[in-house]
Short mmCIF file of C-alpha atoms and ligand atoms in Angstrom, two decimals:
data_model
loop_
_atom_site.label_atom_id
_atom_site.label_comp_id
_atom_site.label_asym_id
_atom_site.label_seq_id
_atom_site.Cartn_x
_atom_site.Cartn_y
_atom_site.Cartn_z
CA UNK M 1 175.66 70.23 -9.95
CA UNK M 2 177.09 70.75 -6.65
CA UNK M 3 175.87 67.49 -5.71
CA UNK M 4 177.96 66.03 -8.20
CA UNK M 5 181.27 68.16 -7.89
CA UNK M 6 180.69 67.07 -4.16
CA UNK M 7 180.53 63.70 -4.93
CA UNK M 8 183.35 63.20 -6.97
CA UNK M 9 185.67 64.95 -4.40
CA UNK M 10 183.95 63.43 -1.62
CA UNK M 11 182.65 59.92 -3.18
CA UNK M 12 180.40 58.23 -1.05
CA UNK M 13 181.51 54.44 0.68
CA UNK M 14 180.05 52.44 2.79
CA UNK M 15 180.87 52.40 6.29
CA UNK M 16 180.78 48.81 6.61
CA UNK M 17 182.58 47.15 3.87
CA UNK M 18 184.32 50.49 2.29
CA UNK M 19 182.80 49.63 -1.03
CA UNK M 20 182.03 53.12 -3.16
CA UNK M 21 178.70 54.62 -3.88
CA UNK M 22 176.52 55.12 -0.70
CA UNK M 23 177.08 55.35 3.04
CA UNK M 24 175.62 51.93 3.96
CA UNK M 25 175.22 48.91 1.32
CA UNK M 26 172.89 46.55 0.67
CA UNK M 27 174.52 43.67 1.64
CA UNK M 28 175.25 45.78 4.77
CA UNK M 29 171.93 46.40 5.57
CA UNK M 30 171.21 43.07 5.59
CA UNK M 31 173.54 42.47 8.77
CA UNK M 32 171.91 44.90 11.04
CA UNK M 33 170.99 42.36 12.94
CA UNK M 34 167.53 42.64 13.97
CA UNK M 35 167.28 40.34 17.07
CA UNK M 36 164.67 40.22 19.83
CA UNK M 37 162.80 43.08 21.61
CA UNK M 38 163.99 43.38 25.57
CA UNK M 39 161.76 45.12 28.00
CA UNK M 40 163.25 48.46 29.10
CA UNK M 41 163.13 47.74 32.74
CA UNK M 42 164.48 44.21 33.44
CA UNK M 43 166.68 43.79 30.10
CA UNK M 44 164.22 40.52 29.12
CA UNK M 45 162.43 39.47 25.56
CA UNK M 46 159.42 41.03 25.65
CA UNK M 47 157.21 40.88 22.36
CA UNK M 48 157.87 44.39 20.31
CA UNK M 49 159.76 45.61 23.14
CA UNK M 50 156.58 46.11 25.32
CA UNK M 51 157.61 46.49 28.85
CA UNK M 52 156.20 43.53 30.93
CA UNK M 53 152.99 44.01 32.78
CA UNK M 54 154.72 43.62 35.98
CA UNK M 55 157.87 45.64 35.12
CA UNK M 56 155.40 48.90 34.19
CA UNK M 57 156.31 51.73 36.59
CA UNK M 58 153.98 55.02 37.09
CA UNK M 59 156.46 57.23 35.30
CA UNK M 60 158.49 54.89 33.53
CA UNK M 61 159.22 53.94 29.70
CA UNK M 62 155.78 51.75 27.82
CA UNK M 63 158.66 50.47 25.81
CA UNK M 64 161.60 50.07 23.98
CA UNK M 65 162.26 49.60 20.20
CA UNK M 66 165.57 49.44 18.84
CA UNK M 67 166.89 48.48 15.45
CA UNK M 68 169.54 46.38 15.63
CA UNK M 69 172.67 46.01 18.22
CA UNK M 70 176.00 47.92 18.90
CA UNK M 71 178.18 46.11 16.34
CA UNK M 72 179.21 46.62 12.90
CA UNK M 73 178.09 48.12 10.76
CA UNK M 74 175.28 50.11 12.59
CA UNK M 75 178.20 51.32 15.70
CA UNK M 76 180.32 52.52 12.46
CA UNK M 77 177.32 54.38 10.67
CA UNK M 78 176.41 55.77 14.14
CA UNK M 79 180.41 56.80 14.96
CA UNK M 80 180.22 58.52 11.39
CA UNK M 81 177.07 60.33 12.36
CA UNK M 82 178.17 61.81 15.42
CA UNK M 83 181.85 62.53 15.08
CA UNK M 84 182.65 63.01 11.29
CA UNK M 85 179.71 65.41 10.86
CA UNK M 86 178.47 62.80 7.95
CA UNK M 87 174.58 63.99 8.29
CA UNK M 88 173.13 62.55 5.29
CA UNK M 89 173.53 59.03 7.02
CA UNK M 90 171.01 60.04 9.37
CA UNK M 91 168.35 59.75 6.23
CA UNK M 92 170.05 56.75 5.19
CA UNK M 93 169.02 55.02 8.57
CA UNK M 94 165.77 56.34 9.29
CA UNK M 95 164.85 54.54 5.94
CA UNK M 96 165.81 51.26 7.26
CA UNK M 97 163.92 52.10 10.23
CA UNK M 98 160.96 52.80 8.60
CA UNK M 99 161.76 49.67 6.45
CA UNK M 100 162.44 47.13 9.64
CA UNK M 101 160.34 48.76 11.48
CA UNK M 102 156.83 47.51 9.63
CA UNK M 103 158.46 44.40 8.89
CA UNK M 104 160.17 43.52 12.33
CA UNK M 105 158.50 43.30 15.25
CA UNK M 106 155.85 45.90 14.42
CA UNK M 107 153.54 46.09 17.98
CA UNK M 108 154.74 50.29 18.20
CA UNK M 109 154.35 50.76 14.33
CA UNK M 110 150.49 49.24 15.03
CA UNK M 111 149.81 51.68 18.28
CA UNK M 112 150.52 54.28 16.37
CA UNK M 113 148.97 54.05 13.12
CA UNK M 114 145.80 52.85 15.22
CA UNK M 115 144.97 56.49 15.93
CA UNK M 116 146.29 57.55 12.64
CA UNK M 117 149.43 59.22 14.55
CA UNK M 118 147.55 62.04 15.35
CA UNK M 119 148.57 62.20 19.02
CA UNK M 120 152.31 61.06 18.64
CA UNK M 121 155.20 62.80 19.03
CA UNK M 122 158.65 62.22 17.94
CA UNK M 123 160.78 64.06 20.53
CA UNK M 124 164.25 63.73 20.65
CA UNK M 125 166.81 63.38 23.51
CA UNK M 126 168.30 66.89 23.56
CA UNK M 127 172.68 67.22 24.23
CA UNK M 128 173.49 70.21 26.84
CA UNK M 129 173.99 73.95 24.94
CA UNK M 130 177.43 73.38 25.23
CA UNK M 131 177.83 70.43 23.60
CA UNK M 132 175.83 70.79 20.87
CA UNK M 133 177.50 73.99 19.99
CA UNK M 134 180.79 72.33 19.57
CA UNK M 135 179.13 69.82 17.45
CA UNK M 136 177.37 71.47 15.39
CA UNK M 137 174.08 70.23 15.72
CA UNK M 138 172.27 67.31 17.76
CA UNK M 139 172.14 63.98 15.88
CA UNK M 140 169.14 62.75 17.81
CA UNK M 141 167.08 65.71 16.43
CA UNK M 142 168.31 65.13 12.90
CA UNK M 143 167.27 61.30 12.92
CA UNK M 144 164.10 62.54 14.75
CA UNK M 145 162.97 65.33 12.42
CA UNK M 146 163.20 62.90 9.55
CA UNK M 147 161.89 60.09 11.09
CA UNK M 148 158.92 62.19 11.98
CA UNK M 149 158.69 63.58 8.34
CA UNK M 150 158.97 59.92 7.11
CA UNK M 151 155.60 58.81 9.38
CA UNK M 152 154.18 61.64 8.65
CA UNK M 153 154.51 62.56 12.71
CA UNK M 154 154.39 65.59 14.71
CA UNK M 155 157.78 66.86 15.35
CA UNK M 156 158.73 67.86 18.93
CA UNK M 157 161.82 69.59 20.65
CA UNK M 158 160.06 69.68 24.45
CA UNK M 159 163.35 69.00 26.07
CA UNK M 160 166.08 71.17 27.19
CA UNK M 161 169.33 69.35 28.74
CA UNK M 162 169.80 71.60 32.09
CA UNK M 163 172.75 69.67 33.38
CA UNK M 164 176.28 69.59 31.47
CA UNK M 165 176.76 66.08 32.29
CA UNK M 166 179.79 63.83 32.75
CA UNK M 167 180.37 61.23 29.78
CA UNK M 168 178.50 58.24 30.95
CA UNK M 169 181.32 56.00 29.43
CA UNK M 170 182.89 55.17 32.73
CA UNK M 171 180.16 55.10 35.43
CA UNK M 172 178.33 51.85 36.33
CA UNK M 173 174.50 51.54 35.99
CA UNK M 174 173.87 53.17 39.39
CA UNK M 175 176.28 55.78 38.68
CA UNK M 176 174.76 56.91 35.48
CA UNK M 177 171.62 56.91 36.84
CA UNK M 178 172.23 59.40 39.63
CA UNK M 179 174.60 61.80 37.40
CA UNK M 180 171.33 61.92 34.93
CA UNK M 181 169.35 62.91 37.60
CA UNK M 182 167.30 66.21 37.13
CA UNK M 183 169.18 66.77 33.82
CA UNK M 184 166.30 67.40 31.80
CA UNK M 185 163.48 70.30 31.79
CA UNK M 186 160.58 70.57 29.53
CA UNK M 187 160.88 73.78 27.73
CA UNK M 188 158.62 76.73 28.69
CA UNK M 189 154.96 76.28 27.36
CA UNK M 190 154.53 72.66 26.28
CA UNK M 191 151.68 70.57 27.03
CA UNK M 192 151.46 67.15 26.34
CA UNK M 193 147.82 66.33 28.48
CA UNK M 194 147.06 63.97 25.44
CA UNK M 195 150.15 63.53 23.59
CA UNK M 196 152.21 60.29 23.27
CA UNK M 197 155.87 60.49 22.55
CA UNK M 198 158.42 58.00 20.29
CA UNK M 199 161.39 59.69 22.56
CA UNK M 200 164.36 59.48 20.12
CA UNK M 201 168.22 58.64 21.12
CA UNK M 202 171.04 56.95 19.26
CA UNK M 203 172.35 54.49 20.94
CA UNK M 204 170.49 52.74 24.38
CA UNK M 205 172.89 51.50 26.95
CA UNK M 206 171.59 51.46 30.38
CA UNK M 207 168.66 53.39 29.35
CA UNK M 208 169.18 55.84 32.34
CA UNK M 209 169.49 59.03 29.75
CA UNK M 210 166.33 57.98 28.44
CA UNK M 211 164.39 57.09 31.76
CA UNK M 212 165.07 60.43 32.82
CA UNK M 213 163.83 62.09 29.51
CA UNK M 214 160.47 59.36 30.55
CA UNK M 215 160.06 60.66 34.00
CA UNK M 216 159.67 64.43 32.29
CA UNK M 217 157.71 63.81 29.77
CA UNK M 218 155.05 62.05 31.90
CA UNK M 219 155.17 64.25 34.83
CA UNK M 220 154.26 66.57 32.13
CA UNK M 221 151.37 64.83 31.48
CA UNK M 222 152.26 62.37 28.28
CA UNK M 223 150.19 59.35 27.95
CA UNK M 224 152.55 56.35 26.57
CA UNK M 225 156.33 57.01 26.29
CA UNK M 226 158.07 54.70 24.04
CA UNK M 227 161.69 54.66 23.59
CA UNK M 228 163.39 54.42 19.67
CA UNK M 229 167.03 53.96 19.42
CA UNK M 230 169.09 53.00 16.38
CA UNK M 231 171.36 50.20 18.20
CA UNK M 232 171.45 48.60 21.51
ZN1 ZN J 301 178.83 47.70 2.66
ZN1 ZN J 302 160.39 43.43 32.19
#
């Protein structure tokens, strides 16, 4: 009932095209454009995001999957998510994750039902204290949680942000990398000797929020780090 008296006050459009009656339409999923897998390290096609033999570093991403790019109406549905406090979009796109996800360039989807997902992880990138507070709640661990739930995944918050960092907005690539530098911990008592992590973020730019999430996670002791992001 509340549903419904929410509903009606509230009525639910889609982000793209503003038609009523759910936060992302058909015809809207259709244009998240699903184009081709890059490697994490040089930026090139690799198949299902693997990164390139030669590009692999010791403590460095295994890959990168990401569901569609930057643009409308994924950046809208993502702006919604994280500044309008609209959280039931987050289940609305870990569906089409799950949906693209087996149907689109599926190498991860295959490494991890290989074991039967026993030893992944879906762990995702954690904002500062401070930051989270004022929002509310991190929208990385929401689309995490569910897309772990979904999978039928082990659920994992093993990092703690240690650094309050600048907005990456306006630094270049060398600049971000260096102000992301020693942000992350892993919290008190985690192992991950065996584990494999799916480490989840919204949006991958440079990748050097991410890479830095990597380096702690395997220094930690996890196996194969991918990367999952909703847009690139
Ligand atoms: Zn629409
Ligand atoms: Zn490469």
């Amino acid at each position: 009932v509340l549903q419904l008296i929410l509903d009606s006050i509230f009525p639910k459009k889609c982000v793209g095209c503003k038609k009523y009656g759910s936060y992302l339409c058909a015809d809207c999923i259709k244009n998240i454009h699903q184009f081709e897998l890059i490697c994490p390290e040089c930026g090139q096609p690799s198949n299902g995001g693997q990164t390139h033999l030669n590009c692999r570093q010791a403590l460095g991403l295994d890959g990168l999957w990401s569901l569609g790019l930057y643009k409308p109406p994924l950046n809208q549905a993502i702006q919604k998510l994280k500044y309008k406090w609209i959280k039931e979009i987050s289940g609305v796109l870990t569906n089409i994750i799950v949906e693209y996800w087996a149907r689109y360039q599926p190498f991860l989807l295959g490494e991890i039902t290989k074991s039967g997902g026993e030893d992944w992880v879906v762990v995702p990138v954690p904002l500062h204290k401070k930051r989270e507070n004022w929002r509310g709640f991190n929208q990385s661990a929401l689309l995490a949680k569910d897309l772990a739930s979904k999978l039928g995944l082990k659920y994992g918050d093993l990092l703690i942000r240690t650094k309050n960092t600048k907005s990456q907005v306006t630094l270049s690539g060398s600049d971000r990398r260096q102000n992301m530098q020693g942000a992350f911990a892993l919290k008190l008592n985690c192992q991950l000797k065996t584990a494999n992590c799916l480490l989840l973020d919204d949006v991958w730019t440079t990748g050097s929020t991410i890479k830095e999430c990597c380096l702690v996670l395997k220094q930690a002791g996890a196996k194969k780090v991918w990367a999952l992001t909703l847009a690139s």
